[in-house]
Amino acid sequence: MSVNSPLHASRYAESVSVETAREIIAHAIAPVLETEKPVLRRTLQRVLAEDIFSPLDIPARNNSAMDGYAFSAERLDMHASPILKMVGSSHAGRAYTGRVASNECVKIMTGAVIPDDCDTVVPLEDALVLETGIQISPNAVQKGDNIRLRGESIEAGALALPQGTVIRPAHIGLLASIGLSEALVYRRLRVAFFSTGDELRLFGEKIDDGGVYDSNRHTVYALLSRLGCDPVDMGTIRDDPRILEATCLKAAQVADVVITTGGVSVGAADYTKQVLEKLGEMAFWRIAMRPGHPTAFGTLFTTKKSTCFFALPGNPVSVMVSFYFFVRDALLRMMGALPSPPVSMRVRTVSALPKRQGRTEYQRGILFQDETGTWCVKTTGGQGSGILSSMTRANCVIILPADSGGAHAGDTVEIVPFEGLV
Ligand code: AMP
Ligand code: MG
C-alpha cells in the first residue's frame, strides 16, 4: 500500500520527524512565571501556580451516606432483629447533640453528623417502624456501614491539587469544598496570531475573483480561547515581506508566542520563512507529517526580548493538526501546566487507510459503535488538507506512524479523540 518514489524521499529529506520536532520544541520553551489570584470562578482553565494543601479534613465530621437510623452496632446482636427506641433526629446542618444508649437510635438524614455514640446507619428501607420502636432487618447492615468518614475525601494537610493543574470544574469544586475562594494561577499566556495570503478576504468582501475567506484566523482564535490563552489578533496580512516583517516584530513584542498561518511552503509568495529567518532563528521548518508538512518553529529576537513562534501551513486542516499535535503541548507547558499528552486509544478500523511510508499521517476519522457496541473507526473520506468540512464531520484523528505503509480494514490503529484536545 506504500508508495515510495525517490522524489517523495527527497521531499522529506529536510524534514524533522514528529518526535524530533516535539523534543526541539520542549527544549526551547520556558513557562511564564507571573502569577495572579482571581476569584475561584474565574480560575476555570487556568493553571495552578502553587501546590494547594487542604486546611481541613473533608468531610469535617463523620456523617451519614444515607437517610436512615444511626445507632451503635457495637453491642447489638444484629441477627436478632433488634428493636431500638428512637430518641431524636439528626439533619444535615443540624446535628443531634444528645446521648444515644445502646438500645436507642436517631433518625438521620444524608450528610447529617453521626452522633458520638453511634457507629452505623441502617437505611430507611431496611428498617421497620413498629409501635415499640425501629426494628432492623436481620443482616441488613454491618457495623460501620453507610458512614462517610472524616477526611475520607481529603485529609487536613494533604496535597489537594499540585502546581501545574489545569483547573477544570472538579478542581473548582474541590477548592470550594476546602473553603478557598480564590487560587493563585499563572497569568494568561498571550499568543499573537495572524494569517498571511493575498487571496484572503474578510467578511463582507467578494470572493468571486478566486479569493478565500480567512478562516484560519478564526480557527486559531477558537483553539487559543479554548486552551485558556489570551489571543492577540494581529489581522490578515498580505504576502509582502515588509508588512510581514513589521507584523512579526510587533507580535513578538506584545506576546509570549507568535503563531502565523500560510506562506511557509516553497511558492513564489511564501515569504514567511525568509522573514522569520531574518528576524530570528529557525529550529526547523518542516515536519515529516501529513497534513502539516510545512510547519516551522523557532525564536524571534526583538530589542527587548526573544519570543518563540510557530509558523503553521496555510491549509486549514494542516493548521488544526499542527496545533493539536505540536502547538497545544507547547502552549500548555508555557502556561505552566503539567504534561498532559492527548488521550489516545487503539481501535479497529473498518476502512482501509492508505498512506506513504516516511511521514506520520494524521487522518480524519469517525469513531462509532458497531452493531455489537464495540468502538471502531472509519475514515471521513478524502484527506485533502484544504477540506475543512471533513474536520467538522470527524470526531477523532487516526495516527499512522512514519514507518507504517497504511492500514487494511480490520487492522487496529491508534486514534486521538477530539473531545478533550481543545
Ligand atoms: P500557503 O501555505 O500560504 O501556500 O496556503 C496554502 C493553502 O491554504 C492555499 O490554498 C491558501 O489559499 C489556503 N489558506 C492560506 N491561508 C488561509 C486562511 N487564513 N484561511 C483559509 N485558507 C487559507
Ligand atoms: Mg499563501
Coordinates of C-alpha atoms and ligand atoms in Angstrom, one line a residue:
M1 CA 0.0 0.0 0.0
S2 CA 3.0 2.3 0.3
V3 CA 4.3 4.5 -2.4
N4 CA 8.0 5.4 -2.1
S5 CA 9.4 7.3 -5.0
P6 CA 12.9 9.0 -5.0
L7 CA 11.0 12.3 -5.4
H8 CA 9.0 11.6 -2.3
A9 CA 12.1 10.7 -0.3
S10 CA 13.8 14.0 -1.2
R11 CA 10.7 15.9 -0.3
Y12 CA 11.0 14.6 3.3
A13 CA 14.8 14.7 3.5
E14 CA 14.9 18.2 5.0
S15 CA 12.1 17.4 7.5
V16 CA 12.4 16.5 11.1
S17 CA 10.5 13.6 12.5
V18 CA 7.5 14.3 14.7
E19 CA 9.4 13.0 17.7
T20 CA 12.4 15.3 17.0
A21 CA 10.1 18.3 16.4
R22 CA 8.5 17.7 19.8
E23 CA 11.9 17.4 21.5
I24 CA 13.2 20.6 19.9
I25 CA 10.0 22.5 21.0
A26 CA 10.0 21.1 24.5
H27 CA 13.7 22.1 24.9
A28 CA 13.2 25.6 23.6
I29 CA 10.2 26.8 25.6
A30 CA 10.0 28.2 29.1
P31 CA 6.9 28.6 31.2
V32 CA 5.7 32.1 32.2
L33 CA 6.4 32.9 35.8
E34 CA 4.0 35.8 36.6
T35 CA 1.0 34.9 38.8
E36 CA -2.3 36.4 39.8
K37 CA -5.1 35.4 42.2
P38 CA -8.5 35.6 40.7
V39 CA -11.7 34.6 42.5
L40 CA -12.4 30.9 42.3
R41 CA -14.9 31.1 39.4
R42 CA -12.5 33.0 37.3
T43 CA -9.9 30.2 37.5
L44 CA -11.6 27.8 35.1
Q45 CA -9.0 26.5 32.5
R46 CA -6.2 28.5 34.3
V47 CA -3.1 26.7 35.6
L48 CA -2.5 26.5 39.3
A49 CA 0.8 28.2 40.3
E50 CA 1.3 26.6 43.7
D51 CA 0.6 23.3 45.5
I52 CA -2.6 23.5 47.4
F53 CA -2.8 21.7 50.8
S54 CA -6.1 21.2 52.4
P55 CA -6.6 23.2 55.6
L56 CA -9.3 20.8 56.6
D57 CA -10.5 17.3 56.8
I58 CA -13.2 16.7 54.3
P59 CA -15.7 15.6 55.4
A60 CA -15.0 17.6 58.5
R61 CA -17.1 15.1 60.7
N62 CA -18.3 11.5 60.2
N63 CA -21.6 11.8 58.5
S64 CA -24.4 9.7 57.1
A65 CA -24.3 8.5 53.5
M66 CA -28.0 7.6 53.6
D67 CA -31.3 8.6 55.0
G68 CA -31.8 6.1 57.8
Y69 CA -31.3 5.4 61.5
A70 CA -28.0 5.8 63.3
F71 CA -27.2 3.5 66.2
S72 CA -24.3 1.6 67.8
A73 CA -23.9 -1.9 66.3
E74 CA -21.0 -2.5 68.8
R75 CA -23.1 -4.2 71.5
L76 CA -26.1 -5.4 69.5
D77 CA -26.8 -8.9 68.1
M78 CA -27.7 -7.9 64.6
H79 CA -29.1 -11.3 63.8
A80 CA -31.7 -10.9 66.4
S81 CA -33.6 -8.2 64.6
P82 CA -33.1 -5.7 67.4
I83 CA -35.8 -3.1 68.1
L84 CA -34.4 0.3 69.0
K85 CA -36.1 3.3 70.7
M86 CA -35.9 6.5 68.5
V87 CA -34.6 9.3 70.7
G88 CA -34.2 12.2 68.2
S89 CA -33.2 13.1 64.7
S90 CA -30.0 14.5 63.1
H91 CA -30.3 16.7 60.0
A92 CA -27.7 17.9 57.6
G93 CA -26.5 21.1 59.2
R94 CA -28.5 20.5 62.4
A95 CA -26.9 17.7 64.4
Y96 CA -28.4 15.7 67.2
T97 CA -26.4 16.6 70.3
G98 CA -27.8 14.3 73.0
R99 CA -26.6 10.8 74.0
V100 CA -27.7 7.6 72.3
A101 CA -27.8 4.5 74.5
S102 CA -27.1 1.0 73.2
N103 CA -30.8 0.2 72.7
E104 CA -31.6 3.5 71.1
C105 CA -31.3 5.1 67.6
V106 CA -31.6 8.5 66.0
K107 CA -33.3 9.2 62.7
I108 CA -30.6 10.6 60.4
M109 CA -30.6 12.4 57.0
T110 CA -27.9 12.1 54.3
G111 CA -25.0 14.4 55.2
A112 CA -26.0 14.8 58.9
V113 CA -23.3 14.4 61.6
I114 CA -23.2 10.9 63.2
P115 CA -23.9 11.2 66.9
D116 CA -20.8 10.4 69.0
D117 CA -22.4 7.2 70.4
C118 CA -23.3 5.8 67.0
D119 CA -21.2 3.8 64.6
T120 CA -23.6 2.5 61.9
V121 CA -26.5 3.8 59.8
V122 CA -29.2 1.5 58.6
P123 CA -31.1 2.8 55.5
L124 CA -34.8 3.7 56.0
E125 CA -35.8 0.9 53.7
D126 CA -34.0 -1.7 55.8
A127 CA -35.8 -0.8 59.0
L128 CA -39.4 -1.4 60.1
V129 CA -41.3 1.3 62.0
L130 CA -43.1 -0.6 64.8
E131 CA -45.1 0.8 67.7
T132 CA -42.4 -0.5 70.0
G133 CA -39.6 1.1 68.1
I134 CA -37.4 0.8 65.0
Q135 CA -36.7 -2.8 64.0
I136 CA -33.6 -3.5 62.0
S137 CA -33.9 -6.4 59.5
P138 CA -31.5 -9.2 60.2
N139 CA -28.3 -8.9 58.2
A140 CA -29.3 -5.5 56.8
V141 CA -26.2 -3.8 57.9
Q142 CA -22.8 -4.4 59.5
K143 CA -21.0 -2.2 61.9
G144 CA -19.6 0.9 60.2
D145 CA -22.0 0.8 57.2
N146 CA -23.2 4.0 55.5
I147 CA -20.9 6.3 57.3
R148 CA -18.7 8.8 55.4
L149 CA -15.6 9.0 57.5
R150 CA -14.0 12.3 58.5
G151 CA -11.2 13.1 56.0
E152 CA -12.0 10.3 53.5
S153 CA -12.2 12.7 50.6
I154 CA -9.1 14.7 51.7
E155 CA -7.3 14.9 55.0
A156 CA -6.1 18.2 56.6
G157 CA -2.5 18.9 55.4
A158 CA -2.7 16.6 52.4
L159 CA -1.9 17.8 48.9
A160 CA -5.3 18.7 47.4
L161 CA -4.0 19.8 44.0
P162 CA -0.5 20.0 42.6
Q163 CA 1.0 23.1 41.0
G164 CA 0.5 22.8 37.2
T165 CA -3.0 21.5 37.4
V166 CA -5.2 22.8 34.6
I167 CA -8.3 23.9 36.5
R168 CA -11.5 22.1 35.4
P169 CA -14.9 22.0 37.1
A170 CA -14.0 19.2 39.5
H171 CA -11.0 21.2 40.7
I172 CA -13.1 24.3 41.2
G173 CA -15.5 22.2 43.3
L174 CA -12.7 20.7 45.3
L175 CA -11.1 24.1 46.1
A176 CA -14.5 25.4 47.1
S177 CA -15.0 22.3 49.3
I178 CA -11.9 23.1 51.3
G179 CA -13.1 26.7 51.7
L180 CA -10.8 28.5 49.2
S181 CA -12.5 31.5 47.5
E182 CA -9.5 32.2 45.2
A183 CA -6.5 30.5 43.8
L184 CA -3.0 31.5 42.7
V185 CA -2.7 30.9 39.0
Y186 CA -0.2 31.8 36.3
R187 CA -1.2 34.8 34.2
R188 CA -2.7 34.0 30.8
L189 CA -0.3 33.2 28.0
R190 CA -0.5 36.0 25.4
V191 CA -0.5 34.5 21.9
A192 CA -0.3 36.8 18.9
F193 CA -1.5 35.3 15.7
F194 CA -2.1 36.4 12.1
S195 CA -2.9 35.0 8.7
T196 CA -0.9 35.6 5.5
G197 CA -2.0 35.5 1.9
D198 CA -3.0 37.9 -0.9
E199 CA -6.0 35.7 -1.6
L200 CA -7.5 36.1 1.9
R201 CA -10.7 38.1 2.2
L202 CA -12.5 39.5 5.2
F203 CA -16.3 39.0 5.9
G204 CA -18.4 41.1 3.5
E205 CA -15.8 41.1 0.8
K206 CA -16.4 39.3 -2.5
I207 CA -14.5 36.1 -3.3
D208 CA -15.6 35.5 -6.9
D209 CA -12.1 36.5 -8.1
G210 CA -10.6 33.4 -6.5
G211 CA -10.3 34.8 -3.0
V212 CA -11.0 32.8 0.1
Y213 CA -12.4 34.0 3.4
D214 CA -9.7 34.0 6.1
S215 CA -10.9 31.0 8.2
N216 CA -7.6 30.2 9.9
R217 CA -7.6 33.3 12.0
H218 CA -10.9 32.3 13.4
T219 CA -10.0 28.7 13.9
V220 CA -6.8 29.7 15.7
Y221 CA -8.7 32.2 17.8
A222 CA -11.1 29.5 18.9
L223 CA -8.3 27.0 19.6
L224 CA -6.4 29.5 21.8
S225 CA -9.5 30.6 23.6
R226 CA -10.5 27.1 24.5
L227 CA -7.0 26.3 25.7
G228 CA -7.3 29.3 28.1
C229 CA -4.8 31.6 26.3
D230 CA -5.2 35.4 25.7
P231 CA -5.4 35.6 21.9
V232 CA -4.0 38.7 20.3
D233 CA -5.3 39.0 16.8
M234 CA -2.8 40.8 14.5
G235 CA -5.1 40.5 11.4
T236 CA -4.8 39.3 7.9
I237 CA -1.5 40.2 6.3
R238 CA -0.7 40.5 2.6
D239 CA 2.2 38.5 1.0
D240 CA 4.5 41.5 1.3
P241 CA 7.8 40.8 3.1
R242 CA 7.9 44.4 4.6
I243 CA 4.5 44.2 6.1
L244 CA 5.2 40.7 7.2
E245 CA 8.4 41.8 8.9
A246 CA 6.7 44.7 10.7
T247 CA 3.9 42.5 11.9
C248 CA 6.2 39.7 13.1
L249 CA 8.2 42.2 15.2
K250 CA 5.1 43.8 16.7
A251 CA 3.7 40.4 17.5
A252 CA 7.0 39.3 19.1
Q253 CA 7.0 42.5 21.3
V254 CA 3.5 42.2 22.6
A255 CA 3.1 38.4 23.1
D256 CA 4.7 35.4 24.6
V257 CA 4.3 33.3 21.5
V258 CA 3.6 34.2 17.8
I259 CA 1.6 31.9 15.5
T260 CA 1.4 32.6 11.8
T261 CA -0.5 30.7 9.1
G262 CA 0.4 30.4 5.5
G263 CA 3.4 31.3 3.4
V264 CA 5.8 28.6 4.7
S265 CA 5.9 26.5 1.6
V266 CA 8.1 27.0 -1.3
G267 CA 5.8 29.0 -3.5
A268 CA 6.7 32.4 -5.1
A269 CA 4.7 34.3 -2.5
D270 CA 5.8 32.3 0.5
Y271 CA 7.8 34.9 2.4
T272 CA 7.1 33.8 6.0
K273 CA 10.2 31.6 6.2
Q274 CA 12.6 34.2 4.8
V275 CA 11.2 36.9 7.2
L276 CA 11.4 34.7 10.2
E277 CA 15.0 33.7 9.4
K278 CA 15.9 37.3 9.1
L279 CA 14.3 38.2 12.4
G280 CA 15.3 35.2 14.4
E281 CA 16.4 31.6 14.4
M282 CA 14.5 28.8 12.7
A283 CA 14.8 25.5 14.6
F284 CA 13.1 23.5 11.9
W285 CA 10.7 24.4 9.1
R286 CA 9.3 21.1 8.0
I287 CA 8.0 18.1 9.9
A288 CA 7.7 14.6 8.2
M289 CA 4.0 14.5 8.6
R290 CA 0.8 15.0 6.7
P291 CA -1.1 17.2 6.8
G292 CA 1.1 19.9 8.2
H293 CA 4.4 19.2 6.5
P294 CA 5.5 22.9 6.2
T295 CA 5.3 23.6 9.9
A296 CA 8.1 25.8 11.3
F297 CA 9.3 26.6 14.8
G298 CA 11.9 29.0 16.1
T299 CA 12.6 32.1 18.1
L300 CA 12.2 35.8 17.1
F301 CA 14.5 38.4 18.6
T302 CA 13.4 41.9 19.3
T303 CA 15.5 44.6 21.1
K304 CA 13.7 43.8 24.3
K305 CA 13.1 40.0 24.3
S306 CA 13.0 36.8 22.4
T307 CA 9.7 35.2 21.6
C308 CA 9.1 31.7 20.2
F309 CA 7.0 31.3 17.1
F310 CA 5.1 28.6 15.2
A311 CA 4.7 29.2 11.5
L312 CA 1.8 26.9 10.5
P313 CA 0.9 26.0 7.0
G314 CA -1.9 27.8 5.2
N315 CA -4.2 24.8 4.6
P316 CA -7.0 24.9 7.2
V317 CA -6.8 21.2 8.1
S318 CA -3.0 21.4 8.5
V319 CA -3.4 24.4 10.8
M320 CA -5.6 22.3 13.1
V321 CA -3.4 19.2 13.0
S322 CA -0.2 21.1 13.7
F323 CA -1.9 22.9 16.5
Y324 CA -3.3 19.8 18.1
F325 CA -0.1 17.8 17.9
F326 CA 2.7 20.4 18.4
V327 CA 1.4 23.8 19.4
R328 CA -1.1 22.6 22.1
D329 CA 1.5 20.8 24.1
A330 CA 4.0 23.7 23.8
L331 CA 1.4 26.3 24.9
L332 CA 0.3 24.2 27.9
R333 CA 3.9 23.9 29.0
M334 CA 4.4 27.7 28.7
M335 CA 1.2 28.1 30.7
G336 CA 2.9 26.2 33.4
A337 CA 0.8 23.1 33.1
L338 CA 1.9 19.6 33.9
P339 CA 2.4 17.5 30.8
S340 CA -0.9 16.2 29.5
P341 CA -0.4 14.2 26.3
P342 CA -3.6 13.8 24.4
V343 CA -5.7 10.7 25.3
S344 CA -5.2 8.0 22.6
M345 CA -6.5 4.5 22.2
R346 CA -6.3 1.7 19.8
V347 CA -9.4 0.6 17.9
R348 CA -10.2 -1.4 14.8
T349 CA -10.6 0.5 11.5
V350 CA -13.4 -0.6 9.2
S351 CA -11.8 1.4 6.3
A352 CA -8.6 0.8 4.5
L353 CA -6.2 3.7 5.3
P354 CA -3.6 4.0 2.6
K355 CA -0.5 6.1 3.3
R356 CA 3.1 6.5 2.3
Q357 CA 6.0 5.4 4.4
G358 CA 8.4 8.0 5.7
R359 CA 5.9 10.5 7.3
T360 CA 3.5 10.4 10.2
E361 CA -0.1 10.8 8.9
Y362 CA -2.9 12.3 10.9
Q363 CA -6.0 11.2 9.1
R364 CA -9.5 12.4 10.0
G365 CA -11.7 9.6 11.4
I366 CA -15.1 9.0 12.8
L367 CA -15.3 6.9 15.9
F368 CA -18.5 5.0 16.1
Q369 CA -20.1 1.9 17.8
D370 CA -20.7 -1.1 15.5
E371 CA -23.7 -3.4 15.9
T372 CA -22.1 -5.2 18.8
G373 CA -21.4 -2.0 20.6
T374 CA -17.7 -2.1 20.0
W375 CA -16.0 1.3 19.2
C376 CA -14.5 1.3 15.7
V377 CA -13.2 4.0 13.4
K378 CA -13.8 4.8 9.8
T379 CA -12.3 7.4 7.6
T380 CA -14.1 10.7 6.7
G381 CA -13.0 10.0 3.1
G382 CA -10.8 12.5 1.1
Q383 CA -7.9 13.6 3.2
G384 CA -7.1 16.8 1.3
S385 CA -5.6 19.4 3.7
G386 CA -8.0 22.1 2.4
I387 CA -11.1 20.0 3.2
L388 CA -12.1 21.8 6.4
S389 CA -15.6 20.3 6.3
S390 CA -14.1 16.9 7.0
M391 CA -12.8 18.2 10.3
T392 CA -16.3 19.1 11.3
R393 CA -17.5 15.6 10.4
A394 CA -14.6 13.9 12.1
N395 CA -14.5 13.3 15.9
C396 CA -11.0 11.9 16.1
V397 CA -7.6 11.8 14.4
I398 CA -6.2 8.5 13.3
I399 CA -2.4 8.5 13.8
L400 CA -0.5 6.3 11.4
P401 CA 3.3 6.2 12.3
A402 CA 6.0 7.2 9.8
D403 CA 7.2 3.6 9.2
S404 CA 3.7 2.3 8.5
G405 CA 2.6 1.7 5.0
G406 CA -1.1 2.2 5.8
A407 CA -3.7 0.0 7.4
H408 CA -6.1 -2.6 6.0
A409 CA -9.8 -2.7 7.0
G410 CA -9.8 -4.8 10.2
D411 CA -6.4 -3.6 11.4
T412 CA -6.0 -1.9 14.8
V413 CA -5.0 1.7 14.7
E414 CA -4.2 4.5 17.2
I415 CA -6.8 7.3 17.4
V416 CA -6.9 10.5 19.4
P417 CA -10.5 11.7 20.1
F418 CA -11.1 15.5 19.5
E419 CA -13.0 15.6 22.8
G420 CA -10.5 16.8 25.3
L421 CA -8.0 18.0 22.8
V422 CA -9.3 21.7 23.0
Ligands
AMP1 P1 0.0 28.7 1.7 O1 0.6 27.8 2.8 O2 0.1 30.1 2.0 O3 0.6 28.3 0.4 O4 -1.5 28.3 1.6 C1 -1.9 27.0 1.3 C2 -3.4 27.0 1.0 O5 -4.1 27.4 2.2 C3 -3.9 27.9 -0.1 O6 -4.9 27.2 -0.8 C4 -4.5 29.1 0.7 O7 -5.4 29.8 0.0 C5 -5.1 28.4 1.9 N1 -5.1 29.4 3.0 C6 -4.0 30.0 3.5 N2 -4.3 30.8 4.5 C7 -5.6 30.6 4.7 C8 -6.5 31.2 5.6 N3 -6.1 32.1 6.5 N4 -7.8 30.8 5.6 C9 -8.2 29.9 4.6 N5 -7.4 29.3 3.8 C10 -6.1 29.7 3.8
MG2 MG -0.1 31.8 0.9

